[in-house]
Amino acid sequence: MALRAALLGVAEGVILLDPDLRLILCNAAARRRLGWVGGSPRRGLALTTMLEHAGALDTAERMTIREHCAALLAEGAMPAIGRDSAAAEKELAFGDFAMRLRWLDGQGVMLSIPMGGDGGEVALRDPLTGLGNRRAFQAALAAALARPETEAALLLLDLDRFKHVNDSLGHPVGDALLRLVAQRLRASLRGGDTLVRLGGDEFAILLPRAEGAEPLAERLVDLLSRPYLVEGHLANIGVSIGIARAPADAAEGGMLLRRADLALYAAKAAGRRQFCLFRPEMDARAQARQALETDLRRAVALGQFHLHYQPLLEVASNEVIGFEALLRWEHPARGMVPPAEFIPLAEEVGLIVPIGEWVLRQACRTAASWPETVLVAVNVSPVQFADGARLLRAVDEALASAGLSGTRLEIEITESVLLRDAAETLATLHDLRGRGVRIAMDDFGTGYSSLSQLRSFPFDKIKIDRSFVSEIEGESGGKAVVRAIAALGASLGMTVTVEGVETEAQAAFVATSGGHQMQGYLISRPVPSDAVAALLAGRPASARAGLARTASSDGA
Ligand code: C2E
Ligand code: MG
Ligand code: MG
């Protein structure tokens, strides 16, 4: 491809990003293709922010692009995690155009959009619902905000549980449902209002006045959650709505859209089936998240992660039989960032996949230097289970490169893993099992339908969440819960591990209540790998008391 020609805006759409995924350049053809909303793109704009201007993309598509850019960057820039040259280029398809992502060795990422035969012109109608599409919306938004002293309200709608209906009843039913939604929406609007389908299950409404937005949103939340009869099926969905108003919240289209999107995000986070108005704090929160995300990407590239290991003590023998690997992020300015603060974000932006692969590799490599009887437990995120084949590959590679037997590895999953795509997840779990890998249910008792999930898969181990253990000494029933779960686990043939044991009294109770293993600060805090040998050497007299005295190297 002639880079120069492309950059001049004739051959194809081109976007260049630096290694921090900040914008270097976005040419006119790319802006046209992406349905650019708002003023011209500024150099240095973060990718996430930039994509919010891309009116032609829905949330899922933006996420896909972000994930792939991050993956290219992580894989390209990080010899520590391993480099896959085949992954240095990636083709993505979106509705009516394709996008190519290319890792520019050390320089960043290039996104290119071939123009195709139509020269980049897109029709204004969504063929499925007959509503206007993204491009029509962009034009309406620009026109509405071009008038001086204009007033407008933007409602962004995202259907709740639509994916569930689509997956369980099939795409033709999903399409019919979207048409019914469009009908209900159309019937609720007045002349002068603009209604479009942005793509997928996202709709937008532009009102030529600011004050009617809330009552309308309230009506729509109610109206869209009434049952639908679709081709003989009864379907139940809901809607989340974010609202931003011009000029109060933003006077410019791109900003108005971004702020409505932040409000939509808040509506979803608050439990869906509701609307939220944009509030200025949402911007601050988004900025803090953005800063953390940038840092996290850099951390992946610079190898700022390491693992600490926390011993698992077997009650019967009073011996350490394994260690759980726990991720640590040593940030040069923020200090030690706890996993609870960055793993959810890493999951959301897809970075957990390369990070999780690094964890597997590193944990297996370290465990290979331990005695053969000592196992290593690794936490695996639900997001990693979304691509079961890739997870299996990562496990195989980690075991093979470390020369570790699968029987030395334990994978810890949480109950939420089983909530989505249960059949595929179960297949992946069975495949892991087939390699001799043990599967543990982590944080047991904190999730949803714990008991039915224990029956859905023959877990090797359940780990009782530490919230129950901390109640052992109180009157609130912690003891009864621990005893009952221990008995349940034993009757199902599962090893029962009790997490978060901090006091001798708790340890004594666990020993008498049927727990097989325990883990907690009393035995040891998580320690760096070079302290593992000392823990394994075992202290004379009481191993537990001895180990407890070493418990200071982890600040968590
Ligand atoms: P988890 O898997 O349940 O890990 C146990 C957590 O409890 C660890 O927190 C550990 O430091 C802490 N802990 C252990 N004993 C005690 C105790 O006696 N008292 C108290 N108060 N806490 C104790 P940490 O390391 O902050 O990790 C938090 C969570 O982050 C983990 O919970 C796990 O869900 C997640 N996580 C950690 N590493 C990884 C990883 O490599 N991948 C993924 N996907 N998640 C990870
Ligand atoms: Mg765990
Ligand atoms: Mg746990």
Coordinates of C-alpha atoms and ligand atoms in Angstrom, one line a residue:
M1 CA 0.0 0.0 0.0
A2 CA 1.3 3.4 -0.8
L3 CA 1.3 5.0 2.6
R4 CA 1.5 8.5 1.2
A5 CA -1.5 8.1 -1.0
A6 CA -3.5 6.6 1.8
L7 CA -2.6 9.4 4.1
L8 CA -3.7 12.0 1.6
G9 CA -7.1 10.4 1.9
V10 CA -7.6 8.9 -1.5
A11 CA -6.8 5.2 -1.4
E12 CA -8.1 4.1 2.0
G13 CA -8.9 5.2 5.5
V14 CA -5.8 5.2 7.7
I15 CA -5.4 5.8 11.5
L16 CA -2.0 5.7 13.1
L17 CA -1.6 5.1 16.9
D18 CA 1.6 5.4 18.9
P19 CA 2.7 2.7 21.3
D20 CA 0.5 4.2 24.1
L21 CA -2.4 3.8 21.7
R22 CA -2.7 7.6 21.3
L23 CA -3.7 9.1 18.0
I24 CA -1.0 10.3 15.6
L25 CA -3.2 10.7 12.6
C26 CA -6.6 9.9 11.3
N27 CA -7.2 10.8 7.6
A28 CA -10.4 12.1 6.1
A29 CA -11.3 8.8 4.4
A30 CA -11.1 7.1 7.8
R31 CA -13.3 9.7 9.4
R32 CA -15.9 9.4 6.7
R33 CA -15.9 5.6 7.0
L34 CA -16.1 5.7 10.8
G35 CA -19.0 8.2 10.7
W36 CA -16.9 10.7 12.6
V37 CA -18.9 12.9 15.0
G38 CA -17.5 16.2 16.4
G39 CA -14.5 18.3 15.5
S40 CA -11.4 17.1 13.8
P41 CA -9.4 14.5 15.7
R42 CA -6.6 15.8 17.9
R43 CA -3.2 14.3 18.0
G44 CA -2.7 12.5 21.4
L45 CA -6.3 11.5 21.7
A46 CA -6.6 8.2 23.6
L47 CA -7.9 5.3 21.4
T48 CA -10.9 4.8 23.6
T49 CA -11.9 8.5 23.3
M50 CA -11.2 8.5 19.6
L51 CA -13.4 5.5 19.1
E52 CA -16.2 7.3 20.9
H53 CA -16.2 9.8 18.0
A54 CA -16.7 6.9 15.6
G55 CA -20.5 7.1 15.1
A56 CA -20.5 4.1 12.7
L57 CA -19.3 1.7 15.4
D58 CA -21.3 0.3 18.3
T59 CA -20.0 -0.3 21.8
A60 CA -19.1 -4.0 21.1
E61 CA -17.3 -3.0 17.9
R62 CA -15.3 -0.4 19.7
M63 CA -14.4 -2.9 22.4
T64 CA -13.3 -5.4 19.7
I65 CA -11.0 -2.8 18.1
R66 CA -9.5 -1.8 21.5
E67 CA -8.9 -5.4 22.5
H68 CA -7.2 -6.3 19.3
C69 CA -5.0 -3.2 19.4
A70 CA -4.1 -4.0 22.9
A71 CA -3.3 -7.6 22.0
L72 CA -1.2 -6.5 19.0
L73 CA 0.7 -4.1 21.3
A74 CA 1.1 -6.6 24.1
E75 CA 2.3 -9.4 21.8
G76 CA 4.5 -7.2 19.7
A77 CA 6.1 -5.2 22.4
M78 CA 6.6 -7.8 25.0
P79 CA 9.2 -10.4 24.4
A80 CA 8.7 -11.5 28.1
I81 CA 5.3 -12.8 27.3
G82 CA 6.3 -14.2 24.0
R83 CA 5.9 -13.0 20.5
D84 CA 3.7 -14.3 17.8
S85 CA 4.6 -12.8 14.5
A86 CA 1.5 -14.2 12.9
A87 CA -0.5 -12.0 15.2
A88 CA 1.2 -8.8 14.0
E89 CA -1.7 -8.2 11.6
K90 CA -5.4 -8.7 12.1
E91 CA -8.4 -8.3 9.9
L92 CA -11.7 -7.3 11.5
A93 CA -15.1 -7.1 9.7
F94 CA -17.8 -4.6 10.7
G95 CA -21.2 -4.6 9.0
D96 CA -20.4 -2.9 5.7
F97 CA -16.6 -2.4 6.0
A98 CA -13.5 -4.2 7.0
M99 CA -10.6 -2.9 9.1
R100 CA -7.0 -4.1 9.1
L101 CA -4.9 -3.7 12.2
R102 CA -1.1 -3.8 11.8
W103 CA 1.6 -3.8 14.4
L104 CA 4.3 -1.3 13.2
D105 CA 7.4 -2.7 14.8
G106 CA 8.1 -0.5 17.8
Q107 CA 6.1 2.4 16.4
G108 CA 2.6 1.6 17.3
V109 CA -0.4 0.3 15.5
M110 CA -1.9 1.2 12.1
L111 CA -5.6 0.8 11.4
S112 CA -6.6 0.8 7.7
I113 CA -9.9 0.7 6.1
P114 CA -10.1 -0.3 2.4
M115 CA -12.7 1.8 0.7
G116 CA -14.3 -0.8 -1.5
G117 CA -16.3 -0.1 -4.7
D118 CA -18.8 2.3 -3.2
G119 CA -16.1 4.9 -2.5
G120 CA -17.1 5.0 1.1
E121 CA -20.7 6.2 0.7
V122 CA -23.1 4.6 3.1
A123 CA -26.9 4.7 2.8
L124 CA -28.9 6.5 5.5
R125 CA -31.3 3.7 6.4
D126 CA -31.0 0.6 8.6
P127 CA -32.4 -2.2 6.4
L128 CA -33.6 -4.3 9.3
T129 CA -35.9 -1.7 11.1
G130 CA -36.3 0.9 8.4
L131 CA -35.1 3.5 10.9
G132 CA -32.3 5.9 10.2
N133 CA -28.8 4.5 10.8
R134 CA -25.7 5.9 12.4
R135 CA -24.9 8.1 9.4
A136 CA -28.3 9.6 9.5
F137 CA -27.9 10.2 13.2
Q138 CA -24.6 11.8 12.7
A139 CA -26.1 14.2 10.2
A140 CA -29.1 14.9 12.5
L141 CA -26.8 15.6 15.4
A142 CA -24.6 17.9 13.4
A143 CA -27.6 19.8 12.0
A144 CA -29.2 20.1 15.5
L145 CA -26.1 21.4 17.1
A146 CA -25.1 23.7 14.3
R147 CA -27.9 26.2 15.2
P148 CA -26.8 28.9 17.6
E149 CA -28.4 28.6 21.1
T150 CA -29.7 25.3 20.2
E151 CA -31.3 23.0 22.8
A152 CA -31.4 19.2 22.4
A153 CA -31.4 16.0 24.4
L154 CA -29.7 12.8 23.4
L155 CA -30.9 9.5 24.7
L156 CA -28.7 6.4 24.1
L157 CA -30.6 3.1 24.5
D158 CA -29.1 -0.3 25.0
L159 CA -31.3 -3.3 25.3
D160 CA -30.8 -5.5 28.3
R161 CA -30.7 -9.3 27.8
F162 CA -31.1 -9.0 24.0
K163 CA -28.0 -11.1 23.5
H164 CA -29.6 -13.8 25.6
V165 CA -32.8 -13.9 23.4
N166 CA -30.7 -13.8 20.3
D167 CA -28.5 -16.7 21.5
S168 CA -31.3 -18.9 22.9
L169 CA -34.0 -18.3 20.3
G170 CA -31.9 -17.7 17.2
H171 CA -31.0 -14.7 15.1
P172 CA -34.3 -14.6 13.0
V173 CA -36.2 -14.2 16.3
G174 CA -33.7 -11.6 17.4
D175 CA -34.2 -9.6 14.2
A176 CA -38.0 -9.8 14.6
L177 CA -37.6 -8.6 18.1
L178 CA -35.5 -5.6 17.1
R179 CA -38.3 -4.7 14.6
L180 CA -40.9 -4.8 17.4
V181 CA -38.7 -2.6 19.6
A182 CA -38.3 -0.1 16.8
Q183 CA -42.2 -0.1 16.4
R184 CA -42.7 0.6 20.1
L185 CA -40.1 3.4 20.1
R186 CA -41.5 5.0 16.9
A187 CA -45.0 5.0 18.5
S188 CA -43.7 6.9 21.6
L189 CA -42.1 9.8 19.7
R190 CA -43.3 13.1 18.3
G191 CA -42.7 14.8 15.0
G192 CA -39.3 16.5 15.1
D193 CA -37.7 13.7 17.2
T194 CA -35.1 11.7 15.5
L195 CA -34.9 7.9 16.1
V196 CA -32.1 5.7 14.7
R197 CA -30.7 2.3 15.2
L198 CA -27.0 2.7 15.8
G199 CA -26.3 -1.0 15.3
G200 CA -26.7 -4.2 17.2
D201 CA -29.2 -3.6 20.1
E202 CA -28.3 0.1 20.4
F203 CA -30.7 2.9 19.5
A204 CA -30.5 6.7 19.8
I205 CA -33.2 9.4 20.1
L206 CA -32.5 13.0 19.5
L207 CA -35.1 15.5 20.9
P208 CA -35.1 19.1 19.8
R209 CA -35.7 20.2 23.4
A210 CA -33.9 19.3 26.6
E211 CA -36.8 19.2 29.1
G212 CA -38.9 16.2 27.8
A213 CA -36.0 13.7 28.1
E214 CA -36.6 12.3 31.6
P215 CA -40.3 11.6 31.3
L216 CA -39.7 10.0 27.9
A217 CA -36.9 7.8 29.2
E218 CA -39.1 6.8 32.1
R219 CA -41.9 5.8 29.7
L220 CA -39.5 3.9 27.5
V221 CA -37.9 1.9 30.3
D222 CA -41.5 0.7 31.2
L223 CA -42.7 0.2 27.7
L224 CA -39.7 -1.7 26.3
S225 CA -39.7 -4.1 29.3
R226 CA -43.2 -5.4 28.6
P227 CA -43.2 -8.9 27.1
Y228 CA -43.0 -9.4 23.4
L229 CA -44.6 -12.1 21.3
V230 CA -42.1 -12.9 18.6
E231 CA -42.9 -15.7 16.2
G232 CA -44.7 -17.7 18.8
H233 CA -42.1 -17.1 21.5
L234 CA -42.5 -14.9 24.6
A235 CA -39.5 -12.7 25.0
N236 CA -38.6 -10.5 27.9
I237 CA -36.0 -7.8 27.6
G238 CA -35.4 -4.4 29.1
V239 CA -33.6 -1.2 28.3
S240 CA -30.9 1.0 29.8
I241 CA -30.8 4.6 28.8
G242 CA -28.2 7.4 29.1
I243 CA -29.2 11.0 28.7
A244 CA -27.1 14.1 27.9
R245 CA -28.4 17.5 27.2
A246 CA -27.2 20.3 25.0
P247 CA -26.1 22.9 25.8
A248 CA -26.1 22.1 29.6
D249 CA -23.9 19.0 29.3
A250 CA -22.2 19.6 26.0
A251 CA -22.5 21.9 23.1
E252 CA -20.6 19.8 20.6
G253 CA -21.8 16.5 19.0
G254 CA -18.9 14.3 19.9
M255 CA -18.9 15.4 23.5
L256 CA -22.7 15.1 23.8
L257 CA -22.5 11.5 22.5
R258 CA -19.6 10.7 24.8
R259 CA -21.5 12.0 27.8
A260 CA -24.7 10.2 27.0
D261 CA -22.6 7.1 26.7
L262 CA -21.1 7.7 30.2
A263 CA -24.6 8.1 31.5
L264 CA -25.6 4.8 29.8
Y265 CA -22.7 3.1 31.3
A266 CA -23.8 4.3 34.7
A267 CA -27.4 3.1 34.1
K268 CA -26.1 -0.3 33.3
A269 CA -23.7 -0.4 36.3
A270 CA -26.6 0.6 38.5
G271 CA -28.4 -2.6 37.6
R272 CA -30.0 -1.9 34.1
R273 CA -33.6 -1.3 33.3
Q274 CA -33.3 2.4 34.2
F275 CA -32.1 5.7 32.9
C276 CA -29.4 8.0 34.1
L277 CA -28.7 11.6 33.4
F278 CA -25.1 12.6 32.7
R279 CA -23.4 14.1 35.8
P280 CA -20.0 15.9 35.8
E281 CA -18.5 13.3 38.2
M282 CA -18.9 10.7 35.5
D283 CA -16.2 12.5 33.5
A284 CA -13.8 12.5 36.3
R285 CA -14.4 8.8 36.9
A286 CA -13.9 8.1 33.2
Q287 CA -10.6 10.0 33.2
A288 CA -9.3 8.1 36.2
R289 CA -10.2 4.9 34.5
Q290 CA -8.6 6.1 31.3
A291 CA -5.4 6.9 33.2
L292 CA -5.4 3.5 34.8
E293 CA -6.0 1.8 31.5
T294 CA -3.1 3.6 29.9
D295 CA -0.8 2.6 32.8
L296 CA -2.0 -1.0 32.6
R297 CA -1.1 -1.3 29.0
R298 CA 2.3 0.2 29.7
A299 CA 2.7 -2.3 32.6
V300 CA 2.1 -5.2 30.2
A301 CA 4.7 -3.9 27.8
L302 CA 7.2 -3.0 30.5
G303 CA 6.8 -6.2 32.5
Q304 CA 5.8 -4.6 35.8
F305 CA 4.0 -7.7 36.9
H306 CA 5.2 -10.4 39.2
L307 CA 3.7 -13.2 41.1
H308 CA 3.6 -13.9 44.8
Y309 CA 2.8 -17.3 46.2
Q310 CA 0.7 -18.2 49.2
P311 CA 1.0 -21.6 50.8
L312 CA -1.9 -24.1 51.0
L313 CA -1.6 -26.1 54.3
E314 CA -2.9 -29.6 54.5
V315 CA -4.7 -30.0 57.8
A316 CA -4.1 -33.8 58.3
S317 CA -0.3 -33.6 57.8
N318 CA 0.3 -30.0 58.8
E319 CA 2.4 -29.7 55.6
V320 CA 2.4 -27.2 52.8
I321 CA 1.1 -29.1 49.7
G322 CA 1.0 -26.2 47.2
F323 CA 0.9 -22.5 46.6
E324 CA -1.6 -20.2 45.0
A325 CA 0.0 -17.7 42.5
L326 CA -1.3 -14.2 43.1
L327 CA -0.6 -11.4 40.7
R328 CA 1.1 -8.2 41.8
W329 CA 1.5 -4.9 39.9
E330 CA 4.5 -2.8 41.0
H331 CA 3.7 0.6 39.6
P332 CA 6.6 3.1 39.7
A333 CA 4.4 5.9 41.0
R334 CA 1.3 4.3 42.4
G335 CA 3.2 1.6 44.3
M336 CA 1.8 -1.9 44.7
V337 CA -1.6 -1.9 43.0
P338 CA -3.9 -4.7 44.4
P339 CA -5.4 -7.1 41.9
A340 CA -8.9 -6.1 43.0
E341 CA -8.2 -2.6 41.5
F342 CA -6.8 -3.6 38.1
I343 CA -8.2 -7.0 37.3
P344 CA -11.8 -5.9 36.6
L345 CA -10.4 -3.2 34.3
A346 CA -8.0 -5.6 32.6
E347 CA -11.0 -7.9 32.0
E348 CA -13.1 -5.1 30.6
V349 CA -10.5 -4.0 28.1
G350 CA -9.4 -7.5 27.2
L351 CA -5.9 -7.2 28.6
I352 CA -6.6 -10.0 31.1
V353 CA -6.0 -12.5 28.3
P354 CA -2.3 -11.7 27.6
I355 CA -1.8 -11.0 31.3
G356 CA -3.4 -14.3 32.3
E357 CA -1.3 -16.2 29.8
W358 CA 1.8 -14.6 31.3
V359 CA 0.6 -15.7 34.8
L360 CA 0.2 -19.3 33.7
R361 CA 3.6 -19.4 32.1
Q362 CA 5.4 -17.8 35.0
A363 CA 3.6 -19.8 37.6
C364 CA 4.3 -23.1 35.8
R365 CA 8.0 -22.2 35.3
T366 CA 8.4 -21.3 39.0
A367 CA 6.6 -24.5 40.1
A368 CA 8.9 -26.6 38.0
S369 CA 11.6 -25.8 40.5
W370 CA 9.6 -27.1 43.5
P371 CA 9.5 -30.6 44.8
E372 CA 7.3 -32.9 42.6
T373 CA 4.6 -33.2 45.2
V374 CA 3.9 -29.5 45.5
L375 CA 1.2 -28.0 43.3
V376 CA 0.6 -24.5 41.9
A377 CA -2.8 -22.9 41.8
V378 CA -3.6 -20.2 39.2
N379 CA -6.6 -18.0 39.1
V380 CA -8.2 -17.8 35.6
S381 CA -10.6 -15.0 34.7
P382 CA -14.1 -15.7 33.2
V383 CA -13.0 -13.6 30.3
Q384 CA -10.3 -16.1 29.4
F385 CA -13.0 -18.8 29.2
A386 CA -14.7 -16.8 26.5
D387 CA -12.1 -18.3 24.1
G388 CA -11.7 -21.8 25.5
A389 CA -9.4 -22.9 22.7
R390 CA -7.0 -20.1 23.4
L391 CA -7.0 -20.9 27.1
L392 CA -6.3 -24.6 26.5
R393 CA -3.4 -23.6 24.2
A394 CA -2.0 -21.3 26.8
V395 CA -2.2 -24.0 29.5
D396 CA -0.5 -26.5 27.1
E397 CA 2.2 -24.1 26.3
A398 CA 2.8 -23.1 29.9
L399 CA 3.1 -26.7 31.0
A400 CA 5.2 -27.8 28.0
S401 CA 7.7 -24.9 28.3
A402 CA 8.1 -25.4 32.0
G403 CA 8.2 -29.2 31.7
L404 CA 5.5 -29.4 34.3
S405 CA 3.0 -32.2 34.5
G406 CA -0.7 -31.2 34.3
T407 CA -1.3 -32.9 37.6
R408 CA 0.8 -30.2 39.3
L409 CA -1.5 -27.4 38.1
E410 CA -4.8 -26.3 39.7
I411 CA -7.0 -23.8 38.0
E412 CA -9.2 -21.6 40.2
I413 CA -12.4 -20.3 38.7
T414 CA -15.2 -18.3 40.3
E415 CA -18.9 -19.0 40.1
S416 CA -19.4 -16.3 37.5
V417 CA -17.5 -18.4 34.9
L418 CA -20.4 -20.8 34.8
L419 CA -23.0 -18.1 34.3
R420 CA -22.4 -17.5 30.6
D421 CA -22.1 -20.0 27.8
A422 CA -22.3 -22.8 30.3
A423 CA -22.0 -25.6 27.7
E424 CA -18.8 -24.3 26.1
T425 CA -17.3 -23.5 29.5
L426 CA -18.0 -27.0 30.8
A427 CA -16.4 -28.5 27.7
T428 CA -13.3 -26.4 28.3
L429 CA -13.2 -27.5 32.0
H430 CA -13.5 -31.1 30.9
D431 CA -10.6 -30.6 28.4
L432 CA -8.5 -29.1 31.2
R433 CA -9.4 -32.1 33.4
G434 CA -8.3 -34.4 30.5
R435 CA -4.8 -32.9 30.9
G436 CA -4.7 -33.9 34.6
V437 CA -5.3 -30.3 35.6
R438 CA -7.4 -29.9 38.8
I439 CA -10.3 -27.5 38.9
A440 CA -11.1 -25.5 42.0
M441 CA -14.2 -23.4 42.7
D442 CA -12.9 -20.2 44.3
D443 CA -14.6 -17.8 46.7
F444 CA -17.4 -20.4 47.2
G445 CA -20.5 -19.0 48.7
T446 CA -20.3 -15.4 47.4
G447 CA -22.0 -16.0 44.1
Y448 CA -25.4 -17.0 42.9
S449 CA -26.6 -20.6 42.5
S450 CA -23.7 -22.3 44.3
L451 CA -25.3 -25.6 44.9
S452 CA -26.6 -26.3 41.4
Q453 CA -23.2 -25.3 40.0
L454 CA -21.4 -27.7 42.2
R455 CA -23.5 -30.4 40.6
S456 CA -23.0 -29.1 37.1
F457 CA -19.3 -30.0 37.1
P458 CA -17.2 -32.4 39.2
F459 CA -14.9 -29.9 40.8
D460 CA -11.8 -31.2 42.5
K461 CA -11.9 -28.6 45.2
I462 CA -14.0 -25.9 46.7
K463 CA -12.5 -22.9 48.5
I464 CA -14.7 -21.5 51.1
D465 CA -14.6 -17.7 50.9
R466 CA -12.9 -15.9 53.6
S467 CA -16.0 -13.9 54.5
F468 CA -17.4 -16.9 56.3
V469 CA -14.2 -17.6 58.1
S470 CA -14.0 -14.1 59.5
E471 CA -17.4 -14.8 61.1
I472 CA -16.3 -18.0 62.8
E473 CA -15.5 -16.2 66.1
G474 CA -18.7 -14.2 66.0
E475 CA -22.3 -15.2 66.6
S476 CA -23.5 -14.8 63.0
G477 CA -23.5 -18.3 61.9
G478 CA -20.1 -18.5 60.2
K479 CA -19.3 -21.7 62.0
A480 CA -22.5 -23.5 60.8
V481 CA -21.8 -22.3 57.2
V482 CA -18.2 -23.6 57.2
R483 CA -19.3 -26.9 58.7
A484 CA -22.2 -27.4 56.2
I485 CA -20.0 -26.5 53.1
A486 CA -17.2 -28.8 54.4
A487 CA -19.7 -31.7 54.8
L488 CA -21.2 -31.0 51.4
G489 CA -17.9 -30.9 49.7
A490 CA -16.8 -34.1 51.4
S491 CA -20.0 -35.9 50.4
L492 CA -19.3 -34.8 46.7
G493 CA -15.8 -36.1 47.0
M494 CA -14.2 -32.6 46.7
T495 CA -11.3 -31.3 48.7
V496 CA -12.4 -28.4 50.9
T497 CA -10.0 -25.5 51.4
V498 CA -10.8 -22.7 53.8
E499 CA -9.5 -19.3 52.8
G500 CA -8.5 -16.4 55.0
V501 CA -7.5 -18.2 58.2
E502 CA -6.0 -15.5 60.3
T503 CA -6.1 -16.7 63.9
E504 CA -5.3 -19.9 65.8
A505 CA -8.9 -20.1 66.9
Q506 CA -10.1 -20.1 63.3
A507 CA -7.5 -22.7 62.4
A508 CA -8.6 -24.9 65.3
F509 CA -12.2 -24.7 64.2
V510 CA -11.3 -25.5 60.6
A511 CA -9.4 -28.6 61.7
T512 CA -12.4 -29.9 63.6
S513 CA -15.1 -28.9 61.1
G514 CA -13.9 -31.2 58.3
G515 CA -11.9 -28.7 56.2
H516 CA -9.0 -30.5 54.4
Q517 CA -6.7 -27.5 53.6
M518 CA -6.3 -24.0 54.8
Q519 CA -4.8 -20.8 53.5
G520 CA -4.4 -17.5 55.2
Y521 CA -2.2 -14.9 56.9
L522 CA -1.8 -17.2 59.9
I523 CA 0.1 -19.7 57.8
S524 CA 1.7 -17.1 55.6
R525 CA 1.0 -14.1 53.5
P526 CA 1.7 -14.4 49.8
V527 CA 5.5 -14.2 49.4
P528 CA 7.8 -13.7 46.4
S529 CA 9.0 -16.8 44.7
D530 CA 12.5 -16.8 46.4
A531 CA 10.8 -17.1 49.8
V532 CA 9.0 -20.3 48.8
A533 CA 11.9 -22.6 49.5
A534 CA 12.0 -21.4 53.1
L535 CA 8.3 -22.1 53.6
L536 CA 8.8 -25.5 52.1
A537 CA 11.8 -26.3 54.2
G538 CA 9.3 -26.4 57.0
R539 CA 10.1 -25.3 60.5
P540 CA 10.5 -27.6 63.4
A541 CA 8.0 -27.7 66.2
S542 CA 4.8 -26.1 65.0
A543 CA 5.0 -25.5 61.2
R544 CA 2.1 -23.2 61.5
A545 CA 3.5 -21.0 64.1
G546 CA 6.9 -21.0 62.4
L547 CA 5.4 -20.1 59.1
A548 CA 3.3 -17.4 60.6
R549 CA 6.5 -15.6 61.7
T550 CA 7.6 -15.3 58.1
A551 CA 4.4 -13.5 57.2
S552 CA 5.5 -10.0 56.4
S553 CA 6.8 -9.6 52.9
D554 CA 3.4 -8.9 51.3
G555 CA 1.9 -5.6 52.1
A556 CA -1.6 -6.6 50.9
Ligands
C2E1 P1 -8.5 -15.1 45.6 O1 -8.1 -16.0 44.4 O2 -9.6 -15.5 46.5 O3 -7.1 -15.0 46.4 C1 -7.1 -14.9 47.8 C2 -7.0 -13.5 48.2 O4 -7.1 -13.4 49.6 C3 -5.6 -12.9 47.9 O5 -5.8 -11.5 47.7 C4 -4.9 -13.1 49.3 O6 -3.8 -12.2 49.4 C5 -6.0 -12.8 50.2 N1 -5.8 -13.5 51.5 C6 -5.2 -14.7 51.7 N2 -5.2 -15.0 53.0 C7 -5.8 -14.0 53.7 C8 -6.1 -13.7 55.0 O7 -5.8 -14.5 55.9 N3 -6.8 -12.6 55.3 C9 -7.1 -11.7 54.3 N4 -7.7 -10.6 54.7 N5 -6.8 -11.9 53.0 C10 -6.2 -13.0 52.7 P2 -5.1 -10.7 46.5 O8 -3.8 -11.3 46.2 O9 -5.3 -9.3 46.8 O10 -6.0 -11.2 45.3 C11 -7.4 -10.8 45.2 C12 -8.1 -11.5 44.1 O11 -7.6 -11.1 42.8 C13 -7.9 -13.0 44.1 O12 -8.8 -13.6 45.1 C14 -8.2 -13.4 42.7 O13 -9.6 -13.4 42.5 C15 -7.7 -12.2 42.0 N6 -6.4 -12.5 41.4 C16 -5.2 -12.6 41.9 N7 -4.3 -13.0 41.0 C17 -4.9 -13.2 39.9 C18 -4.5 -13.7 38.6 O14 -3.4 -14.0 38.3 N8 -5.5 -13.8 37.6 C19 -6.8 -13.5 37.9 N9 -7.7 -13.7 36.9 N10 -7.2 -13.1 39.1 C20 -6.3 -13.0 40.1
MG2 MG -7.9 -17.8 44.1
MG3 MG -10.6 -16.9 46.9

